[in-house]
Amino acid sequence: MIEFLRRLFKIKPQPKSVLTPEKVLKRKPKRWIMNLLFTIAMMAAVAYSFNKATYNEIRLRTFDISFQTMIRQLGMINWDFFFGREPWEFVDGIVFMTIQTLAIAFLGTLLGAILALPFGFLASKNIVGKHVAVFGDFLLTVIRVFPEIILAIILVKGFGMNAFAGLLTIGLHSIGMLGKLFSETIDAMDKSPLEALDAVGATTFDKIRYGIIPQVLPDLTSVALYRLDINVRSASVLGIIGAGGLGTTLLLAGDNWGWDTIGAIMIAIIVMVVTVDIVSSYLRNKLI
Amino acid sequence: MLQFVDVIKTYPNGVQALRGVNLKIADGEFVAIIGLSGAGKSTLLRAINKMIPITSGKVEIDGIDVSTIKGRRLRMLRRSIGMIFQSFNLVKRMSVFNNVLMGRVAFHSAFLTLFGVFPKEDKLLALQSLDTMGILDKAFIRADQLSGGQQQRVALARALTQKPKLILADEPVASLDPITTVQVMDDFARINRDFGITIVANMHHVDLALKYATRIIGIREGTVVFDGLSSEINDQILVDIYGRSLKHDEVLGE
């Protein structure tokens, strides 16, 4: 098929004397039709999306009113709430919830990284060969396709409205990206020690333990730390579905129009995300 | 004793790397294999420990037909053969000591090696090998901190730790500078002499091969065109091997 297309579009060789720059210019592939079609399609998509995504009049007005209230009240940060006065009986204040969010993200990432390891090997051409790697890659794609929120909804149904459901969501969802990046790291590494290990009579298992792990561990850790960054953000959002952490507090505050509480939560989220970001980039720089 | 009987290797892409090779190498010999790039030197060397499986014929080591064994028996054979590579093939992020200890991996169960547990004798053996190579002081430095010559010595120490009967070396000095080259070749000669380990090495530099090896095997297009003592080599034989005589500036010089 490719050969056929190549022959179809191939410029026929002509005697050199006949070929002039002007003639070559005329043979320049005509792209304008494709360009025009693409532009039209793009504009149509923009127009359609804009139509569907903008607020209608009624919604806009409601939003306007609450927006003013929100901005005014967001400034009045509820500092009392920070260390827990138990405004609702099942919430112990923002500091506690922040720690819980970090714990969910950390354990979730760790779980994800550990689970991603076998998937990474399964999707690596270096380890399992080309054909199995295609299958492993497909598995990882399937895992990645599942949106985090959907996963969280299912797991909250299964394990109840608690942090464990959040932890599991983050762990399972991290496998997709971590496994993929792990397999790429393993494929990109220096393969020569594996040859040496073969020559000393090592088993596949020994090769993984002594030829691959020591080489890729710093890179894998770095990837996992990057994922931790992402997961801290996820963990704060997942609470909205009831999977523990700051999100749950945010949800309850939002339901009760407690803008001052939301302001406090936002500050906590900003501080937490920025801190984790700084710490993880520092560690990643140290690793590589 | 190492023996090749009518060994033929044809790669899947149709390249005939070995076209009926017959060889006998006795214990304790220092053999250099010379020839152009692509003549089949690497294939010949790797056929010995089945890093490359041969198409037909027989490779025998002490009566064991290498071409038919696999799995555990193949690993048992490989662990008794040291191998040295052009690019050293160390795990660069690991310490020198751990790299040398890799020579013992095939001697133990998966369970112990999983946790990185090696018997004390093995650790001592690894350090003794480093001592033999004169780099004992580098034991706990990361391998990538060492110079090329030192890394090749680590690789040699790794091979020695296997307590091998035979060491295969694939272009062991091709990525080293001339002075380090001489040092590493001296190490090979010492190992051959002191431990009686057979050495089969692929060499680019003809004069190095002549100086260190007792026996030269010349290969051209997958066939052995010369097999004899290094003292028998003359210009006509080099023409047979390389297709033309070597110019003065193509040898390393003294």
Coordinates of C-alpha atoms in Angstrom, one line a residue:
Chain A
M1 CA 0.0 0.0 0.0
I2 CA 2.7 2.4 1.0
E3 CA 4.8 1.3 -1.9
F4 CA 1.8 2.0 -4.2
L5 CA 1.3 5.5 -2.7
R6 CA 4.9 6.2 -3.0
R7 CA 4.8 5.3 -6.7
L8 CA 1.6 7.3 -7.2
F9 CA 3.1 10.6 -5.8
K10 CA 6.6 10.1 -7.0
I11 CA 7.8 12.8 -9.3
K12 CA 8.8 11.1 -12.5
P13 CA 12.5 11.5 -13.2
Q14 CA 13.2 13.7 -16.2
P15 CA 16.2 14.6 -18.2
K16 CA 18.3 17.1 -16.4
S17 CA 18.3 19.7 -19.2
V18 CA 14.4 19.9 -19.2
L19 CA 14.2 20.5 -15.4
T20 CA 14.3 24.2 -14.6
P21 CA 13.5 25.9 -11.2
E22 CA 10.3 27.3 -12.7
K23 CA 9.1 23.9 -13.7
V24 CA 10.0 22.4 -10.4
L25 CA 8.1 25.2 -8.7
K26 CA 5.0 24.3 -10.7
R27 CA 5.2 20.7 -9.4
K28 CA 5.2 21.9 -5.9
P29 CA 2.5 19.9 -4.1
K30 CA -0.7 21.8 -3.9
R31 CA -1.4 22.0 -0.2
W32 CA -3.9 24.9 -0.1
I33 CA -7.0 22.7 -0.4
M34 CA -5.9 20.7 2.7
N35 CA -5.0 23.9 4.5
L36 CA -8.3 25.5 3.7
L37 CA -10.3 22.4 4.8
F38 CA -8.3 22.3 8.0
T39 CA -8.9 26.0 8.7
I40 CA -12.7 25.6 8.0
A41 CA -12.9 22.5 10.2
M42 CA -11.0 24.2 13.0
M43 CA -13.2 27.4 12.9
A44 CA -16.3 25.3 12.9
A45 CA -15.1 23.4 15.9
V46 CA -14.3 26.6 17.7
A47 CA -17.6 28.2 16.9
Y48 CA -19.5 25.0 17.9
S49 CA -17.6 24.6 21.1
F50 CA -18.0 28.3 22.0
N51 CA -21.7 28.0 21.5
K52 CA -22.0 25.0 23.7
A53 CA -19.6 26.0 26.4
T54 CA -20.7 29.6 27.1
Y55 CA -23.2 30.3 29.7
N56 CA -26.8 31.2 28.7
E57 CA -28.2 34.5 30.0
I58 CA -30.0 33.2 33.1
R59 CA -26.9 31.2 34.3
L60 CA -24.7 34.1 33.7
R61 CA -26.8 36.4 35.9
T62 CA -26.9 34.0 38.8
F63 CA -23.2 33.5 38.5
D64 CA -22.7 37.2 38.5
I65 CA -24.4 37.7 41.8
S66 CA -22.8 34.9 43.7
F67 CA -19.5 35.8 42.1
Q68 CA -19.6 39.2 43.9
T69 CA -20.5 37.6 47.1
M70 CA -17.8 35.0 46.6
I71 CA -15.0 37.4 46.0
R72 CA -16.0 39.6 49.0
Q73 CA -16.3 36.6 51.3
L74 CA -13.2 34.8 50.0
G75 CA -11.1 37.6 51.4
M76 CA -12.5 37.0 54.9
I77 CA -10.6 33.9 55.4
N78 CA -11.8 31.8 58.2
W79 CA -8.6 31.4 60.2
D80 CA -10.4 29.7 63.1
F81 CA -11.1 26.9 60.9
F82 CA -7.5 26.3 60.1
F83 CA -6.7 24.2 63.2
G84 CA -10.1 22.6 63.6
R85 CA -13.1 23.9 65.6
E86 CA -15.1 21.0 64.1
P87 CA -17.6 23.1 62.2
W88 CA -19.0 19.8 61.0
E89 CA -18.5 16.9 63.3
F90 CA -16.5 14.8 60.8
V91 CA -13.9 17.3 59.9
D92 CA -10.9 18.1 62.0
G93 CA -9.8 21.4 60.5
I94 CA -7.7 22.3 57.5
V95 CA -4.3 21.3 58.8
F96 CA -5.5 17.8 59.5
M97 CA -7.1 17.6 56.1
T98 CA -4.0 18.9 54.4
I99 CA -1.9 16.2 56.1
Q100 CA -4.5 13.7 55.0
T101 CA -4.4 14.9 51.4
L102 CA -0.6 14.6 51.4
A103 CA -0.8 11.1 52.9
I104 CA -3.3 10.0 50.3
A105 CA -1.1 11.4 47.5
F106 CA 2.1 9.9 48.9
L107 CA 0.7 6.4 49.6
G108 CA -1.2 6.5 46.3
T109 CA 1.9 7.3 44.4
L110 CA 3.9 4.7 46.2
L111 CA 1.2 2.1 45.5
G112 CA 1.1 3.2 41.9
A113 CA 4.8 3.1 41.5
I114 CA 5.1 -0.4 42.9
L115 CA 2.2 -1.7 40.8
A116 CA 3.6 0.1 37.8
L117 CA 6.9 -1.7 38.0
P118 CA 5.7 -5.1 36.6
F119 CA 3.6 -3.3 34.0
G120 CA 6.7 -1.3 33.0
F121 CA 8.7 -4.5 32.6
L122 CA 5.8 -6.1 30.7
A123 CA 5.7 -3.1 28.2
S124 CA 9.5 -3.0 27.7
K125 CA 10.9 -4.4 24.5
N126 CA 14.2 -4.9 26.3
I127 CA 12.8 -7.3 28.8
V128 CA 9.9 -9.2 27.2
G129 CA 10.5 -8.7 23.5
K130 CA 8.6 -6.8 20.9
H131 CA 5.4 -8.9 20.8
V132 CA 4.7 -9.1 24.5
A133 CA 5.6 -5.4 24.8
V134 CA 2.8 -4.5 22.5
F135 CA 0.4 -6.3 24.7
G136 CA 1.9 -4.6 27.9
D137 CA 1.6 -1.3 26.2
F138 CA -2.0 -2.0 25.3
L139 CA -2.8 -2.8 29.0
L140 CA -1.3 0.5 30.1
T141 CA -3.3 2.3 27.5
V142 CA -6.5 0.7 28.8
I143 CA -5.6 1.8 32.4
R144 CA -4.8 5.3 31.2
V145 CA -8.1 5.6 29.4
F146 CA -10.1 5.2 32.6
P147 CA -10.7 8.8 34.0
E148 CA -9.6 9.3 37.5
I149 CA -13.0 10.7 38.6
I150 CA -14.9 7.6 37.3
L151 CA -12.4 5.4 39.1
A152 CA -12.9 7.4 42.3
I153 CA -16.7 7.2 42.0
I154 CA -16.5 3.4 41.6
L155 CA -14.1 3.0 44.5
V156 CA -16.0 5.3 46.8
K157 CA -19.0 3.1 46.2
G158 CA -16.9 0.1 47.0
F159 CA -14.9 1.3 50.0
G160 CA -17.1 4.0 51.4
M161 CA -16.5 7.8 51.7
N162 CA -13.0 7.7 53.1
A163 CA -9.4 8.4 52.4
F164 CA -8.7 4.8 51.5
A165 CA -10.9 5.0 48.4
G166 CA -8.8 8.1 47.4
L167 CA -5.6 6.4 48.0
L168 CA -6.7 3.4 45.8
T169 CA -7.9 5.7 43.1
I170 CA -4.6 7.5 42.9
G171 CA -2.6 4.3 43.1
L172 CA -4.5 2.6 40.3
H173 CA -4.7 5.7 38.1
S174 CA -0.9 6.3 38.4
I175 CA -0.1 2.9 37.0
G176 CA -1.0 4.0 33.5
M177 CA 1.4 6.9 33.3
L178 CA 4.1 5.5 35.5
G179 CA 4.1 2.1 33.8
K180 CA 4.5 3.8 30.4
L181 CA 7.3 6.1 31.6
F182 CA 9.0 3.2 33.4
S183 CA 9.0 1.1 30.3
E184 CA 10.4 3.9 28.2
T185 CA 13.2 4.4 30.8
I186 CA 14.0 0.7 30.8
D187 CA 14.1 0.7 27.0
A188 CA 16.4 3.8 26.9
M189 CA 18.9 2.5 29.3
D190 CA 22.4 1.2 28.5
K191 CA 21.9 -2.5 27.5
S192 CA 25.6 -3.5 27.6
P193 CA 25.6 -4.7 31.2
L194 CA 22.8 -7.1 30.3
E195 CA 25.2 -8.7 27.8
A196 CA 27.9 -9.0 30.5
L197 CA 25.4 -10.6 32.9
D198 CA 24.3 -13.0 30.2
A199 CA 28.0 -13.9 29.8
V200 CA 28.5 -14.6 33.5
G201 CA 25.5 -17.0 33.3
A202 CA 22.9 -14.9 35.0
T203 CA 19.1 -15.7 34.8
T204 CA 16.6 -13.1 33.5
F205 CA 15.7 -12.5 37.1
D206 CA 19.4 -11.7 38.0
K207 CA 19.6 -9.4 35.0
I208 CA 16.6 -7.4 36.2
R209 CA 18.0 -7.3 39.8
Y210 CA 21.6 -6.4 39.0
G211 CA 21.6 -5.0 35.4
I212 CA 18.4 -3.1 35.2
I213 CA 17.2 -2.0 38.7
P214 CA 20.5 -0.3 39.7
Q215 CA 20.5 1.6 36.4
V216 CA 17.0 2.8 36.2
L217 CA 16.0 3.3 39.9
P218 CA 17.1 6.9 40.1
D219 CA 15.1 7.7 36.9
L220 CA 12.1 5.8 38.1
T221 CA 12.2 7.6 41.4
S222 CA 12.3 10.9 39.6
V223 CA 9.3 10.0 37.5
A224 CA 7.4 8.9 40.6
L225 CA 8.2 12.2 42.3
Y226 CA 6.9 14.0 39.3
R227 CA 3.7 11.9 39.6
L228 CA 3.5 12.8 43.3
D229 CA 3.3 16.4 42.2
I230 CA 0.3 15.6 40.0
N231 CA -1.2 13.3 42.7
V232 CA -1.2 16.0 45.4
R233 CA -3.4 18.1 43.1
S234 CA -5.6 15.1 42.3
A235 CA -5.9 14.2 46.0
S236 CA -7.3 17.7 46.8
V237 CA -9.9 17.4 44.0
L238 CA -10.9 13.8 44.6
G239 CA -12.3 14.6 48.0
I240 CA -15.2 16.3 46.1
I241 CA -16.4 12.8 45.3
G242 CA -15.9 11.8 48.9
A243 CA -12.5 10.2 48.7
G244 CA -11.1 12.1 51.7
G245 CA -8.7 15.0 51.9
L246 CA -9.2 18.7 51.4
G247 CA -11.7 18.2 48.6
T248 CA -14.3 16.8 51.0
T249 CA -14.0 19.9 53.2
L250 CA -14.2 22.1 50.1
L251 CA -17.4 20.3 49.0
L252 CA -19.1 20.8 52.3
A253 CA -18.1 24.4 52.5
G254 CA -19.3 25.0 49.0
D255 CA -22.7 23.4 49.7
N256 CA -23.0 25.6 52.7
W257 CA -21.9 28.8 50.9
G258 CA -19.1 29.0 53.3
W259 CA -16.9 31.2 51.2
D260 CA -14.7 32.2 54.1
T261 CA -13.9 28.5 54.7
I262 CA -13.3 28.0 51.0
G263 CA -10.8 30.9 51.1
A264 CA -9.0 29.1 53.9
I265 CA -8.9 25.9 52.0
M266 CA -7.6 27.6 48.9
I267 CA -4.7 29.0 50.9
A268 CA -4.0 25.6 52.2
I269 CA -4.0 24.0 48.8
I270 CA -1.8 26.7 47.3
V271 CA 0.8 26.4 50.1
M272 CA 0.7 22.6 49.9
V273 CA 1.0 22.4 46.1
V274 CA 3.8 24.9 46.0
T275 CA 5.7 23.2 48.8
V276 CA 5.4 19.8 47.3
D277 CA 6.5 21.2 43.9
I278 CA 9.6 22.8 45.4
V279 CA 10.5 19.7 47.4
S280 CA 10.0 17.3 44.5
S281 CA 12.0 19.4 42.0
Y282 CA 14.8 19.7 44.5
L283 CA 14.8 15.9 45.1
R284 CA 14.6 15.2 41.3
N285 CA 17.6 17.5 40.7
K286 CA 19.5 15.6 43.4
L287 CA 18.7 12.2 41.8
I288 CA 19.9 12.7 38.3
Chain B
M1 CA 39.9 -27.8 25.2
L2 CA 37.9 -25.7 22.8
Q3 CA 36.9 -27.1 19.5
F4 CA 35.0 -25.8 16.4
V5 CA 33.8 -28.4 14.0
D6 CA 32.4 -27.1 10.6
V7 CA 30.8 -24.1 12.3
I8 CA 28.5 -22.2 10.0
K9 CA 26.6 -19.1 11.1
T10 CA 24.0 -17.4 8.8
Y11 CA 22.2 -14.4 10.2
P12 CA 18.5 -14.0 9.6
N13 CA 19.3 -11.2 7.1
G14 CA 21.3 -13.7 5.0
V15 CA 24.7 -12.6 6.0
Q16 CA 27.1 -15.5 6.3
A17 CA 29.3 -14.7 9.2
L18 CA 31.0 -18.0 9.6
R19 CA 31.5 -20.4 6.6
G20 CA 32.7 -23.7 8.0
V21 CA 35.2 -22.9 10.8
N22 CA 37.4 -25.7 12.2
L23 CA 39.6 -24.8 15.2
K24 CA 41.2 -26.4 18.2
I25 CA 42.4 -24.3 21.1
A26 CA 44.3 -26.0 23.9
D27 CA 44.1 -25.0 27.6
G28 CA 46.4 -22.1 28.6
E29 CA 46.8 -20.7 25.1
F30 CA 46.7 -16.9 24.3
V31 CA 45.0 -16.7 21.0
A32 CA 44.3 -13.5 19.1
I33 CA 41.7 -13.4 16.3
I34 CA 42.5 -10.8 13.6
G35 CA 40.7 -9.7 10.5
L36 CA 38.7 -6.8 9.0
S37 CA 35.6 -5.5 10.6
G38 CA 32.7 -7.7 9.6
A39 CA 35.0 -10.7 8.9
G40 CA 33.2 -12.7 11.6
K41 CA 35.6 -12.2 14.6
S42 CA 32.8 -11.2 17.0
T43 CA 30.5 -14.0 15.8
L44 CA 33.3 -16.5 16.2
L45 CA 34.0 -15.3 19.8
R46 CA 30.3 -15.2 20.8
A47 CA 29.7 -18.6 19.4
I48 CA 32.0 -20.0 22.1
N49 CA 29.6 -19.2 25.0
K50 CA 26.5 -19.2 22.8
M51 CA 25.9 -15.5 23.1
I52 CA 25.2 -16.0 19.4
P53 CA 23.7 -19.4 18.5
I54 CA 25.3 -21.1 15.4
T55 CA 23.4 -22.3 12.4
S56 CA 25.2 -25.6 12.0
G57 CA 28.3 -27.5 13.1
K58 CA 29.6 -28.0 16.6
V59 CA 31.3 -25.9 19.3
E60 CA 32.8 -28.1 22.0
I61 CA 34.2 -27.0 25.4
D62 CA 35.8 -29.9 27.3
G63 CA 33.6 -32.4 25.5
I64 CA 30.3 -30.4 26.1
D65 CA 28.6 -29.5 22.9
V66 CA 27.7 -25.8 23.4
S67 CA 25.4 -25.6 20.5
T68 CA 22.8 -28.0 22.0
I69 CA 22.7 -27.0 25.6
K70 CA 20.4 -24.3 27.0
G71 CA 18.7 -23.0 30.2
R72 CA 20.4 -24.0 33.4
R73 CA 23.2 -26.0 31.8
L74 CA 24.1 -23.1 29.5
R75 CA 24.2 -20.7 32.4
M76 CA 26.5 -23.2 34.3
L77 CA 28.8 -23.2 31.2
R78 CA 28.8 -19.4 30.9
R79 CA 29.7 -18.8 34.5
S80 CA 32.9 -20.7 33.9
I81 CA 33.8 -18.5 31.0
G82 CA 34.8 -14.9 31.6
M83 CA 33.9 -12.3 28.9
I84 CA 35.4 -8.9 28.3
F85 CA 33.8 -6.3 26.0
Q86 CA 35.0 -3.3 24.1
S87 CA 32.8 -0.9 26.0
F88 CA 33.4 -2.7 29.4
N89 CA 29.7 -3.3 30.0
L90 CA 29.7 -2.3 33.6
V91 CA 26.6 -1.1 35.5
K92 CA 28.0 2.5 35.7
R93 CA 25.7 3.6 38.6
M94 CA 26.9 0.7 40.7
S95 CA 30.0 0.5 42.8
V96 CA 33.1 -1.2 41.5
F97 CA 32.8 -3.9 44.2
N98 CA 29.2 -4.7 43.2
N99 CA 30.1 -4.9 39.6
V100 CA 32.9 -7.4 40.3
L101 CA 30.6 -9.3 42.6
M102 CA 28.4 -9.9 39.5
G103 CA 30.8 -12.6 38.5
R104 CA 29.3 -14.7 41.3
V105 CA 25.6 -14.1 40.5
A106 CA 25.2 -17.4 38.6
F107 CA 26.6 -19.4 41.6
H108 CA 23.7 -18.7 43.9
S109 CA 20.0 -19.2 44.2
A110 CA 17.7 -16.4 43.0
F111 CA 16.4 -15.9 46.6
L112 CA 19.8 -14.9 48.0
T113 CA 20.7 -12.7 45.1
L114 CA 17.4 -11.0 45.3
F115 CA 18.4 -9.4 48.6
G116 CA 21.9 -8.9 47.4
V117 CA 23.2 -11.4 49.9
F118 CA 26.6 -12.9 48.9
P119 CA 28.7 -15.3 51.1
K120 CA 31.8 -13.8 52.7
E121 CA 34.1 -15.9 50.5
D122 CA 32.5 -14.3 47.4
K123 CA 33.1 -10.9 48.7
L124 CA 36.7 -11.7 49.5
L125 CA 37.1 -13.3 46.1
A126 CA 35.8 -10.1 44.5
L127 CA 38.3 -8.0 46.5
Q128 CA 41.1 -10.4 45.7
S129 CA 40.3 -10.0 42.0
L130 CA 40.4 -6.2 42.4
D131 CA 43.7 -6.6 44.2
T132 CA 45.1 -8.7 41.3
M133 CA 44.1 -5.9 38.9
G134 CA 45.8 -3.3 41.2
I135 CA 42.6 -1.3 41.8
L136 CA 41.6 -2.5 45.3
D137 CA 41.5 1.1 46.5
K138 CA 38.7 1.8 44.0
A139 CA 36.4 -0.9 45.4
F140 CA 33.7 1.4 46.7
I141 CA 33.7 4.1 44.1
R142 CA 31.0 4.2 41.5
A143 CA 32.1 2.6 38.3
D144 CA 31.5 5.7 36.2
Q145 CA 34.1 7.6 38.2
L146 CA 36.9 5.5 36.8
S147 CA 39.0 6.0 33.6
G148 CA 38.5 3.7 30.6
G149 CA 41.5 1.6 31.5
Q150 CA 40.4 1.3 35.1
Q151 CA 36.9 0.3 33.9
Q152 CA 38.4 -2.4 31.7
R153 CA 40.3 -3.7 34.8
V154 CA 37.1 -3.8 36.7
A155 CA 35.6 -5.9 33.9
L156 CA 38.7 -8.1 34.1
A157 CA 38.3 -8.4 37.8
R158 CA 34.6 -9.4 37.3
A159 CA 35.8 -12.1 34.9
L160 CA 38.4 -13.3 37.4
T161 CA 35.8 -13.5 40.1
Q162 CA 34.1 -16.2 38.1
K163 CA 37.2 -18.3 38.5
P164 CA 37.1 -19.1 34.8
K165 CA 39.0 -21.6 32.7
L166 CA 38.6 -19.4 29.7
I167 CA 38.3 -15.6 29.1
L168 CA 36.8 -14.3 25.9
A169 CA 37.7 -10.7 25.0
D170 CA 35.9 -8.8 22.2
E171 CA 38.2 -5.9 21.2
P172 CA 39.3 -5.4 24.8
V173 CA 41.5 -2.4 24.0
A174 CA 39.7 -0.8 21.1
S175 CA 38.3 2.1 23.1
L176 CA 41.5 2.8 25.1
D177 CA 44.4 5.1 24.5
P178 CA 47.8 3.6 23.4
I179 CA 49.4 3.7 26.9
T180 CA 46.4 2.2 28.7
T181 CA 46.1 -0.3 25.9
V182 CA 49.6 -1.7 26.7
Q183 CA 48.7 -1.8 30.4
V184 CA 45.5 -3.7 29.9
M185 CA 47.2 -6.1 27.5
D186 CA 49.9 -6.7 30.1
D187 CA 47.2 -7.6 32.5
F188 CA 45.8 -10.2 30.0
A189 CA 49.3 -11.6 29.6
R190 CA 49.7 -11.8 33.4
I191 CA 46.4 -13.5 33.9
N192 CA 47.2 -16.0 31.1
R193 CA 50.6 -16.7 32.7
D194 CA 49.9 -16.7 36.4
F195 CA 46.5 -18.4 36.4
G196 CA 46.8 -20.5 33.3
I197 CA 43.5 -19.1 32.0
T198 CA 43.0 -19.6 28.3
I199 CA 42.5 -16.3 26.5
V200 CA 40.8 -15.8 23.2
A201 CA 40.8 -12.2 22.1
N202 CA 39.6 -10.3 19.0
M203 CA 42.1 -7.7 18.1
H204 CA 42.2 -4.7 15.8
H205 CA 45.8 -3.9 16.2
V206 CA 48.0 -6.5 14.4
D207 CA 51.2 -5.5 16.2
L208 CA 49.5 -5.8 19.6
A209 CA 48.2 -9.2 18.6
L210 CA 51.7 -10.3 17.5
K211 CA 53.3 -9.0 20.6
Y212 CA 51.0 -10.6 23.2
A213 CA 49.4 -13.6 21.7
T214 CA 51.2 -16.9 21.2
R215 CA 48.8 -17.9 18.4
I216 CA 47.1 -15.9 15.7
I217 CA 43.9 -16.9 13.9
G218 CA 43.3 -14.8 10.8
I219 CA 39.7 -14.6 9.5
R220 CA 38.5 -13.3 6.2
E221 CA 34.8 -13.4 5.1
G222 CA 33.9 -16.0 7.6
T223 CA 36.8 -18.4 6.9
V224 CA 40.0 -19.1 8.7
V225 CA 42.7 -18.0 6.3
F226 CA 45.6 -18.3 8.8
D227 CA 46.1 -20.3 12.0
G228 CA 49.6 -20.5 13.5
L229 CA 52.2 -19.0 15.8
S230 CA 52.5 -15.2 15.9
S231 CA 56.1 -15.6 14.8
E232 CA 55.0 -17.1 11.5
I233 CA 53.1 -14.0 10.4
N234 CA 54.6 -12.2 7.5
D235 CA 53.4 -9.6 5.0
Q236 CA 52.0 -12.2 2.6
I237 CA 49.8 -13.7 5.3
L238 CA 48.6 -10.2 6.3
V239 CA 47.7 -9.6 2.7
D240 CA 45.7 -12.9 2.8
I241 CA 43.8 -11.7 5.9
Y242 CA 43.3 -8.0 5.2
G243 CA 43.2 -8.1 1.4
R244 CA 46.2 -5.8 1.2
S245 CA 49.4 -5.1 3.1
L246 CA 49.3 -2.8 6.1
K247 CA 50.9 0.6 5.8
H248 CA 53.4 1.7 8.3
D249 CA 50.9 4.2 9.9
E250 CA 48.2 1.5 10.3
V251 CA 50.1 -0.3 13.1
L252 CA 50.2 1.0 16.6
G253 CA 54.0 1.3 16.7
E254 CA 56.3 0.8 19.7

